[in-house]
Amino acid sequence: MTDLRSLSRETLAAELAALNLPAYRADQVFAWLQKRGARSFAEMTDLSKADRARLAERFTLSACAAERKLVSAQDGTVKYLFRLADGEYVESVVMRYRYGLTICVSTQAGCKMGCAFCASGLGGFSRDLLPGEILGQILEAQRDLGEMISRVVLMGMGEPLDNYGNVLAFLRLISHPDGLNISLRKISLSTCGLVPRIHDLRRERLGLTLSVSLHAPNDAVRDRLIPVNRRWPLAELLPACEAYARDTSRRISFEYALIRNVNDSPACARELAGKLRPILCHVNLIPVNDVPEQGFVRSPAAAVAAFAAELEQRGLPATVRRRLGGDIDASCGQLRRRQTMQNLGTPGAPAPLK
Ligand code: SAH
């Protein structure tokens, strides 16, 4: 059965018209699903019981149930582990900034990209999320917190451009005036570099911010960290980014996780500055979250500062990302991995959560 929350405003109207429901019903149902975060048809109390029953016969409502919630004592960051209807788990993180709440949502359960330093891929790939399931993370977090979310980053588990159709449908739903009505200017999408999809996204002219997980100044280093680079090397990725910035007039945000003795030397910084100079962009430096299995360790603070200074000196704007929620495993994939290993009774699974 079709997930009603995943349907566009137009398709929803057509489906309800086909059931001989009056047009205003589509307005009500869209608001229930998109704005009010209804979890069931029974909640839609301004519809007749008979209408609710007819909807329930033909459609499902994607579920996104908070299985665990962790709140950082340090900075108020909230992490949710959501359980989807089929038992898959995804994670979302809500961060508190001066200008409001930002949520980081997942777009897939698991990931196929296999980046060497990333926890999300370790458990393998399960499936794409539906538009309604990406939206559901935001609706459930708002409902739980009793506060509105003002910014969204598609930077949780999964590769958004590997679930392109559903992610695009989600972007249309969330920015719909009758839905949550969050401007695409307040949304960032992060990709590890699926070049053909970057070009597709550019042609959509959506006005969202594109973040690119670069993490390396050359193919030798990037091949090792991000397998996708072997398919679309920097000679293809960087021109795609340049075209995106040019055609959308939006600054690209390059993510660069600093890993000790892998990509954090001053020579790396100089090489990076040289390659990014023609692009309207900004570099976001992230001290890597240690991955002991791979021998990846965070760069010392002095190396991070020196790296940033090299970039700035060469005219490349750079910031060092503040680390939020360090006490609650707030980074991508960490919690799902823990939950899955526990469910499977995997020996050596990380300590259980309280
Ligand atoms: N697939 C998308 C979005 C999800 S990953 C992408 O690759 O951009 C979100 C961000 O977290 C990416 O920039 C990713 O490279 C980064 N990341 C993953 N593991 C990390 C780690 N151990 N330390 C720091 N950043 C990490």
Short mmCIF file of C-alpha atoms and ligand atoms in Angstrom, two decimals:
data_model
loop_
_atom_site.label_atom_id
_atom_site.label_comp_id
_atom_site.label_asym_id
_atom_site.label_seq_id
_atom_site.Cartn_x
_atom_site.Cartn_y
_atom_site.Cartn_z
CA MET A 1 0.00 0.00 0.00
CA THR A 2 1.03 3.57 -0.65
CA ASP A 3 2.30 5.80 2.15
CA LEU A 4 -0.06 8.76 2.14
CA ARG A 5 2.47 11.11 3.78
CA SER A 6 4.88 10.57 0.89
CA LEU A 7 2.46 11.84 -1.77
CA SER A 8 2.81 15.30 -3.30
CA ARG A 9 0.02 17.79 -2.71
CA GLU A 10 -1.24 17.23 -6.27
CA THR A 11 -1.15 13.42 -6.15
CA LEU A 12 -2.88 13.42 -2.78
CA ALA A 13 -5.66 15.61 -4.20
CA ALA A 14 -6.04 13.29 -7.20
CA GLU A 15 -6.13 10.14 -5.03
CA LEU A 16 -8.78 11.58 -2.74
CA ALA A 17 -10.83 12.85 -5.66
CA ALA A 18 -10.75 9.31 -7.07
CA LEU A 19 -12.38 8.18 -3.82
CA ASN A 20 -15.10 10.79 -4.39
CA LEU A 21 -13.98 12.83 -1.40
CA PRO A 22 -14.60 16.58 -1.71
CA ALA A 23 -11.59 18.79 -2.51
CA TYR A 24 -11.43 20.35 0.94
CA ARG A 25 -10.73 16.91 2.40
CA ALA A 26 -7.38 16.92 0.61
CA ASP A 27 -6.54 20.25 2.31
CA GLN A 28 -7.39 18.78 5.70
CA VAL A 29 -5.53 15.53 5.15
CA PHE A 30 -2.42 17.27 3.77
CA ALA A 31 -2.32 19.51 6.85
CA TRP A 32 -2.74 16.53 9.19
CA LEU A 33 0.08 14.66 7.50
CA GLN A 34 2.52 17.44 6.76
CA LYS A 35 2.04 20.02 9.48
CA ARG A 36 0.31 18.36 12.38
CA GLY A 37 2.33 15.15 12.18
CA ALA A 38 -0.63 12.76 12.49
CA ARG A 39 0.47 9.23 13.35
CA SER A 40 -2.83 7.59 12.46
CA PHE A 41 -6.01 8.19 10.50
CA ALA A 42 -7.90 8.00 13.79
CA GLU A 43 -6.28 11.30 14.84
CA MET A 44 -7.91 13.12 11.93
CA THR A 45 -10.97 13.97 13.97
CA ASP A 46 -12.43 16.53 11.56
CA LEU A 47 -12.96 13.72 9.02
CA SER A 48 -15.97 11.45 9.30
CA LYS A 49 -15.34 7.96 10.65
CA ALA A 50 -16.38 6.55 7.28
CA ASP A 51 -13.83 8.71 5.42
CA ARG A 52 -11.08 7.75 7.84
CA ALA A 53 -11.93 4.09 7.32
CA ARG A 54 -11.79 4.47 3.54
CA LEU A 55 -8.37 6.08 3.74
CA ALA A 56 -7.10 3.38 6.07
CA GLU A 57 -8.28 0.70 3.63
CA ARG A 58 -6.22 2.09 0.78
CA PHE A 59 -3.23 3.82 2.34
CA THR A 60 -0.68 3.37 5.07
CA LEU A 61 0.97 6.07 7.17
CA SER A 62 4.74 5.74 7.44
CA ALA A 63 5.73 5.35 11.08
CA CYS A 64 8.74 6.86 12.75
CA ALA A 65 8.65 5.95 16.43
CA ALA A 66 11.25 7.28 18.84
CA GLU A 67 12.81 4.12 20.28
CA ARG A 68 15.49 6.00 22.21
CA LYS A 69 16.18 9.61 23.00
CA LEU A 70 19.44 10.91 24.38
CA VAL A 71 19.97 14.48 25.55
CA SER A 72 23.44 15.91 25.85
CA ALA A 73 24.16 17.32 29.30
CA GLN A 74 26.85 19.50 27.70
CA ASP A 75 24.90 21.45 25.09
CA GLY A 76 21.30 20.21 24.90
CA THR A 77 21.83 18.32 21.63
CA VAL A 78 19.14 15.64 21.27
CA LYS A 79 19.62 12.40 19.47
CA TYR A 80 16.77 10.15 18.41
CA LEU A 81 16.85 6.55 17.34
CA PHE A 82 13.68 6.06 15.28
CA ARG A 83 12.13 2.72 14.47
CA LEU A 84 10.41 2.53 11.10
CA ALA A 85 7.35 0.39 10.30
CA ASP A 86 9.46 -2.55 9.10
CA GLY A 87 11.77 -2.51 12.11
CA GLU A 88 14.64 -0.60 10.47
CA TYR A 89 16.38 2.02 12.59
CA VAL A 90 17.48 5.52 11.61
CA GLU A 91 19.00 8.37 13.58
CA SER A 92 18.32 12.10 13.76
CA VAL A 93 20.05 14.79 15.77
CA VAL A 94 18.58 18.12 16.89
CA MET A 95 21.10 20.86 17.62
CA ARG A 96 20.38 24.09 19.47
CA TYR A 97 21.82 27.24 17.97
CA ARG A 98 21.20 30.87 18.80
CA TYR A 99 18.93 31.22 15.76
CA GLY A 100 16.86 28.13 16.57
CA LEU A 101 16.74 24.38 16.17
CA THR A 102 18.50 22.53 13.37
CA ILE A 103 17.78 18.89 12.67
CA CYS A 104 20.10 16.47 10.92
CA VAL A 105 18.01 13.76 9.24
CA SER A 106 18.78 10.39 7.66
CA THR A 107 17.82 9.61 4.08
CA GLN A 108 18.60 5.86 4.00
CA ALA A 109 18.73 3.03 6.53
CA GLY A 110 22.41 2.22 6.27
CA CYS A 111 24.56 3.35 3.36
CA LYS A 112 26.23 1.86 0.28
CA MET A 113 29.06 4.35 -0.03
CA GLY A 114 31.53 2.64 2.29
CA CYS A 115 33.57 5.69 3.33
CA ALA A 116 36.49 4.46 5.43
CA PHE A 117 35.91 6.74 8.42
CA CYS A 118 32.11 6.60 8.60
CA ALA A 119 30.07 4.48 11.03
CA SER A 120 26.93 4.53 8.85
CA GLY A 121 28.28 2.16 6.24
CA LEU A 122 29.65 -0.37 8.72
CA GLY A 123 26.27 -2.04 9.19
CA GLY A 124 25.69 -2.21 5.43
CA PHE A 125 22.76 -0.87 3.45
CA SER A 126 19.16 -1.79 4.21
CA ARG A 127 16.91 0.48 2.17
CA ASP A 128 15.98 3.93 0.94
CA LEU A 129 13.68 6.03 3.11
CA LEU A 130 10.37 7.25 1.73
CA PRO A 131 9.73 10.99 1.54
CA GLY A 132 7.26 10.57 4.43
CA GLU A 133 9.89 8.82 6.54
CA ILE A 134 12.43 11.62 6.06
CA LEU A 135 9.72 14.12 6.96
CA GLY A 136 8.55 11.93 9.85
CA GLN A 137 11.86 12.44 11.67
CA ILE A 138 11.22 16.19 11.73
CA LEU A 139 7.55 15.90 12.69
CA GLU A 140 8.26 13.50 15.54
CA ALA A 141 11.15 15.60 16.88
CA GLN A 142 8.97 18.73 16.84
CA ARG A 143 6.14 16.89 18.52
CA ASP A 144 8.43 15.52 21.21
CA LEU A 145 10.24 18.81 21.87
CA GLY A 146 7.15 21.01 21.56
CA GLU A 147 9.24 23.41 19.47
CA MET A 148 9.46 24.19 15.78
CA ILE A 149 12.54 23.29 13.81
CA SER A 150 13.88 26.05 11.59
CA ARG A 151 16.73 24.43 9.66
CA VAL A 152 17.30 21.00 8.18
CA VAL A 153 20.50 19.30 7.09
CA LEU A 154 20.39 16.08 5.08
CA MET A 155 23.56 14.84 6.67
CA GLY A 156 22.49 11.88 8.76
CA MET A 157 22.71 8.27 7.70
CA GLY A 158 22.74 7.51 4.01
CA GLU A 159 23.69 9.26 0.79
CA PRO A 160 20.84 11.64 -0.16
CA LEU A 161 21.75 11.69 -3.85
CA ASP A 162 21.61 7.87 -3.92
CA ASN A 163 17.91 8.23 -2.96
CA TYR A 164 17.40 11.10 -5.37
CA GLY A 165 13.70 10.80 -6.26
CA ASN A 166 12.50 10.41 -2.68
CA VAL A 167 14.79 13.19 -1.42
CA LEU A 168 13.51 15.56 -4.09
CA ALA A 169 9.91 14.67 -3.21
CA PHE A 170 10.75 15.32 0.45
CA LEU A 171 12.20 18.76 -0.41
CA ARG A 172 8.99 19.67 -2.25
CA LEU A 173 6.85 18.52 0.69
CA ILE A 174 8.80 20.30 3.41
CA SER A 175 8.89 23.59 1.53
CA HIS A 176 5.20 23.45 0.57
CA PRO A 177 3.26 26.49 1.86
CA ASP A 178 0.51 24.20 3.18
CA GLY A 179 3.06 21.91 4.84
CA LEU A 180 5.91 22.77 7.21
CA ASN A 181 6.78 25.60 4.82
CA ILE A 182 10.51 25.54 5.56
CA SER A 183 12.32 27.55 2.92
CA LEU A 184 14.83 25.60 0.83
CA ARG A 185 17.32 28.33 1.75
CA LYS A 186 17.29 26.84 5.24
CA ILE A 187 18.10 23.36 4.00
CA SER A 188 21.51 21.81 3.29
CA LEU A 189 22.11 18.57 1.44
CA SER A 190 25.38 16.74 1.94
CA THR A 191 26.85 14.36 -0.62
CA CYS A 192 30.01 12.31 -0.95
CA GLY A 193 30.09 13.27 -4.63
CA LEU A 194 27.69 11.50 -7.00
CA VAL A 195 28.59 13.77 -9.90
CA PRO A 196 25.70 13.08 -12.33
CA ARG A 197 23.19 13.71 -9.53
CA ILE A 198 24.95 16.98 -8.58
CA HIS A 199 24.34 18.13 -12.15
CA ASP A 200 20.70 17.00 -11.92
CA LEU A 201 20.25 18.91 -8.68
CA ARG A 202 21.83 22.03 -10.19
CA ARG A 203 19.27 21.92 -13.01
CA GLU A 204 16.43 21.84 -10.46
CA ARG A 205 17.45 25.34 -9.28
CA LEU A 206 16.18 24.69 -5.78
CA GLY A 207 18.24 27.22 -3.87
CA LEU A 208 19.37 24.82 -1.19
CA THR A 209 22.93 24.67 0.10
CA LEU A 210 25.06 21.89 -1.29
CA SER A 211 27.62 20.42 1.11
CA VAL A 212 30.26 18.19 -0.40
CA SER A 213 32.20 15.73 1.75
CA LEU A 214 35.61 16.34 0.27
CA HIS A 215 38.02 15.28 3.04
CA ALA A 216 41.07 15.21 0.73
CA PRO A 217 43.03 17.54 -1.56
CA ASN A 218 43.89 14.91 -4.18
CA ASP A 219 42.71 11.59 -5.61
CA ALA A 220 45.44 9.53 -3.91
CA VAL A 221 44.12 10.45 -0.46
CA ARG A 222 40.42 10.63 -1.45
CA ASP A 223 40.43 7.22 -3.16
CA ARG A 224 41.49 5.74 0.12
CA LEU A 225 38.82 7.49 2.21
CA ILE A 226 35.84 7.64 -0.17
CA PRO A 227 35.48 4.74 -2.63
CA VAL A 228 33.06 6.75 -4.79
CA ASN A 229 36.04 8.92 -5.76
CA ARG A 230 37.35 6.12 -7.95
CA ARG A 231 34.20 6.41 -10.04
CA TRP A 232 34.05 10.24 -10.05
CA PRO A 233 37.49 11.68 -9.28
CA LEU A 234 38.20 15.30 -8.37
CA ALA A 235 38.64 16.24 -12.02
CA GLU A 236 34.90 15.59 -12.40
CA LEU A 237 33.66 16.46 -8.92
CA LEU A 238 35.20 19.93 -8.62
CA PRO A 239 33.90 21.22 -11.97
CA ALA A 240 30.43 19.92 -11.01
CA CYS A 241 30.68 21.92 -7.76
CA GLU A 242 31.88 24.99 -9.61
CA ALA A 243 28.94 24.75 -12.02
CA TYR A 244 26.51 24.30 -9.12
CA ALA A 245 27.80 27.40 -7.36
CA ARG A 246 27.80 29.42 -10.59
CA ASP A 247 24.30 28.46 -11.70
CA THR A 248 22.66 28.74 -8.29
CA SER A 249 24.78 31.59 -6.86
CA ARG A 250 24.94 29.52 -3.69
CA ARG A 251 28.25 28.98 -1.93
CA ILE A 252 29.31 25.32 -1.78
CA SER A 253 30.19 24.08 1.69
CA PHE A 254 33.11 21.64 1.55
CA GLU A 255 33.33 19.30 4.52
CA TYR A 256 36.85 18.30 5.47
CA ALA A 257 37.34 15.89 8.39
CA LEU A 258 40.87 16.24 9.71
CA ILE A 259 42.53 12.89 10.35
CA ARG A 260 45.94 12.80 11.96
CA ASN A 261 48.75 12.02 9.52
CA VAL A 262 46.28 11.26 6.72
CA ASN A 263 45.03 14.59 5.37
CA ASP A 264 46.02 17.26 7.91
CA SER A 265 49.46 18.49 6.81
CA PRO A 266 50.12 22.11 5.78
CA ALA A 267 51.00 20.74 2.33
CA CYS A 268 47.50 19.25 2.11
CA ALA A 269 46.01 22.63 3.07
CA ARG A 270 48.00 24.39 0.34
CA GLU A 271 47.01 21.82 -2.27
CA LEU A 272 43.36 22.12 -1.21
CA ALA A 273 43.41 25.92 -1.38
CA GLY A 274 44.88 25.76 -4.88
CA LYS A 275 42.13 23.44 -6.13
CA LEU A 276 39.20 25.24 -4.50
CA ARG A 277 40.26 28.79 -5.37
CA PRO A 278 38.08 29.07 -8.52
CA ILE A 279 34.95 27.91 -6.67
CA LEU A 280 32.53 30.08 -4.69
CA CYS A 281 32.84 28.09 -1.48
CA HIS A 282 33.54 27.76 2.19
CA VAL A 283 35.48 25.00 3.97
CA ASN A 284 34.08 23.39 7.10
CA LEU A 285 36.87 21.70 9.06
CA ILE A 286 35.75 18.84 11.29
CA PRO A 287 38.08 17.16 13.73
CA VAL A 288 37.29 13.54 12.78
CA ASN A 289 35.41 11.33 15.22
CA ASP A 290 37.95 8.62 15.99
CA VAL A 291 37.48 5.31 14.23
CA PRO A 292 39.80 2.97 16.11
CA GLU A 293 39.03 0.03 13.78
CA GLN A 294 40.63 1.97 10.93
CA GLY A 295 43.41 3.60 12.91
CA PHE A 296 41.91 7.05 12.23
CA VAL A 297 42.57 9.55 14.99
CA ARG A 298 41.51 13.19 15.32
CA SER A 299 44.13 15.79 14.41
CA PRO A 300 45.56 17.69 17.37
CA ALA A 301 44.06 21.15 17.94
CA ALA A 302 47.29 22.84 16.83
CA ALA A 303 47.21 21.02 13.47
CA VAL A 304 43.57 21.99 12.99
CA ALA A 305 44.35 25.65 13.67
CA ALA A 306 47.39 25.58 11.38
CA PHE A 307 45.33 23.97 8.60
CA ALA A 308 42.63 26.64 8.91
CA ALA A 309 45.26 29.40 8.89
CA GLU A 310 46.86 28.05 5.68
CA LEU A 311 43.46 28.13 3.96
CA GLU A 312 42.60 31.61 5.21
CA GLN A 313 45.98 32.94 4.12
CA ARG A 314 45.19 31.79 0.61
CA GLY A 315 41.82 33.52 0.64
CA LEU A 316 39.69 30.47 1.32
CA PRO A 317 37.06 31.03 4.04
CA ALA A 318 37.26 28.23 6.61
CA THR A 319 35.63 27.48 9.93
CA VAL A 320 36.24 24.74 12.45
CA ARG A 321 33.03 22.95 13.34
CA ARG A 322 32.06 23.05 16.97
CA ARG A 323 31.58 19.57 18.35
CA LEU A 324 28.07 19.07 19.74
CA GLY A 325 26.66 16.12 21.62
CA GLY A 326 30.01 14.40 22.15
CA ASP A 327 28.65 12.73 25.29
CA ILE A 328 25.71 11.05 23.51
CA ASP A 329 27.32 9.46 20.46
CA ALA A 330 25.65 12.16 18.40
CA SER A 331 27.54 11.44 15.18
CA CYS A 332 26.03 9.56 12.27
CA GLY A 333 25.44 5.87 12.53
CA GLN A 334 26.89 5.35 15.99
CA LEU A 335 23.60 4.63 17.71
CA ARG A 336 22.01 2.46 15.03
CA ARG A 337 25.12 0.35 14.98
CA ARG A 338 24.93 -0.14 18.72
CA GLN A 339 21.24 -1.06 18.59
CA THR A 340 21.67 -3.50 15.72
CA MET A 341 24.65 -5.21 17.31
CA GLN A 342 22.71 -5.59 20.54
CA ASN A 343 19.66 -7.00 18.76
CA LEU A 344 21.88 -9.51 17.02
CA GLY A 345 23.71 -10.32 20.22
CA THR A 346 26.99 -9.57 18.50
CA PRO A 347 30.01 -10.39 20.68
CA GLY A 348 32.05 -7.29 21.46
CA ALA A 349 29.06 -5.01 20.88
CA PRO A 350 29.49 -1.58 22.45
CA ALA A 351 28.10 -1.12 25.95
CA PRO A 352 24.28 -1.07 26.15
CA LEU A 353 22.52 2.23 26.50
CA LYS A 354 20.77 3.12 29.72
N1 SAH B 1 26.41 10.70 2.52
C1 SAH B 1 26.43 12.11 2.75
C2 SAH B 1 25.77 12.56 4.04
C3 SAH B 1 25.97 11.73 5.27
S1 SAH B 1 27.54 11.76 6.07
C4 SAH B 1 27.86 12.62 2.68
O1 SAH B 1 28.76 11.83 2.51
O2 SAH B 1 28.05 13.82 2.73
C5 SAH B 1 27.57 13.30 6.89
C6 SAH B 1 28.96 13.88 7.07
O3 SAH B 1 29.66 13.27 8.15
C7 SAH B 1 29.83 13.71 5.84
O4 SAH B 1 30.56 14.89 5.60
C8 SAH B 1 30.76 12.59 6.30
O5 SAH B 1 31.91 12.56 5.51
C9 SAH B 1 30.97 12.96 7.74
N2 SAH B 1 31.51 11.91 8.59
C10 SAH B 1 31.28 10.59 8.56
N3 SAH B 1 32.01 9.93 9.47
C11 SAH B 1 32.72 10.86 10.14
C12 SAH B 1 33.65 10.81 11.20
N4 SAH B 1 34.02 9.64 11.77
N5 SAH B 1 34.17 11.98 11.61
C13 SAH B 1 33.80 13.17 11.05
N6 SAH B 1 32.94 13.26 10.05
C14 SAH B 1 32.39 12.13 9.58
#
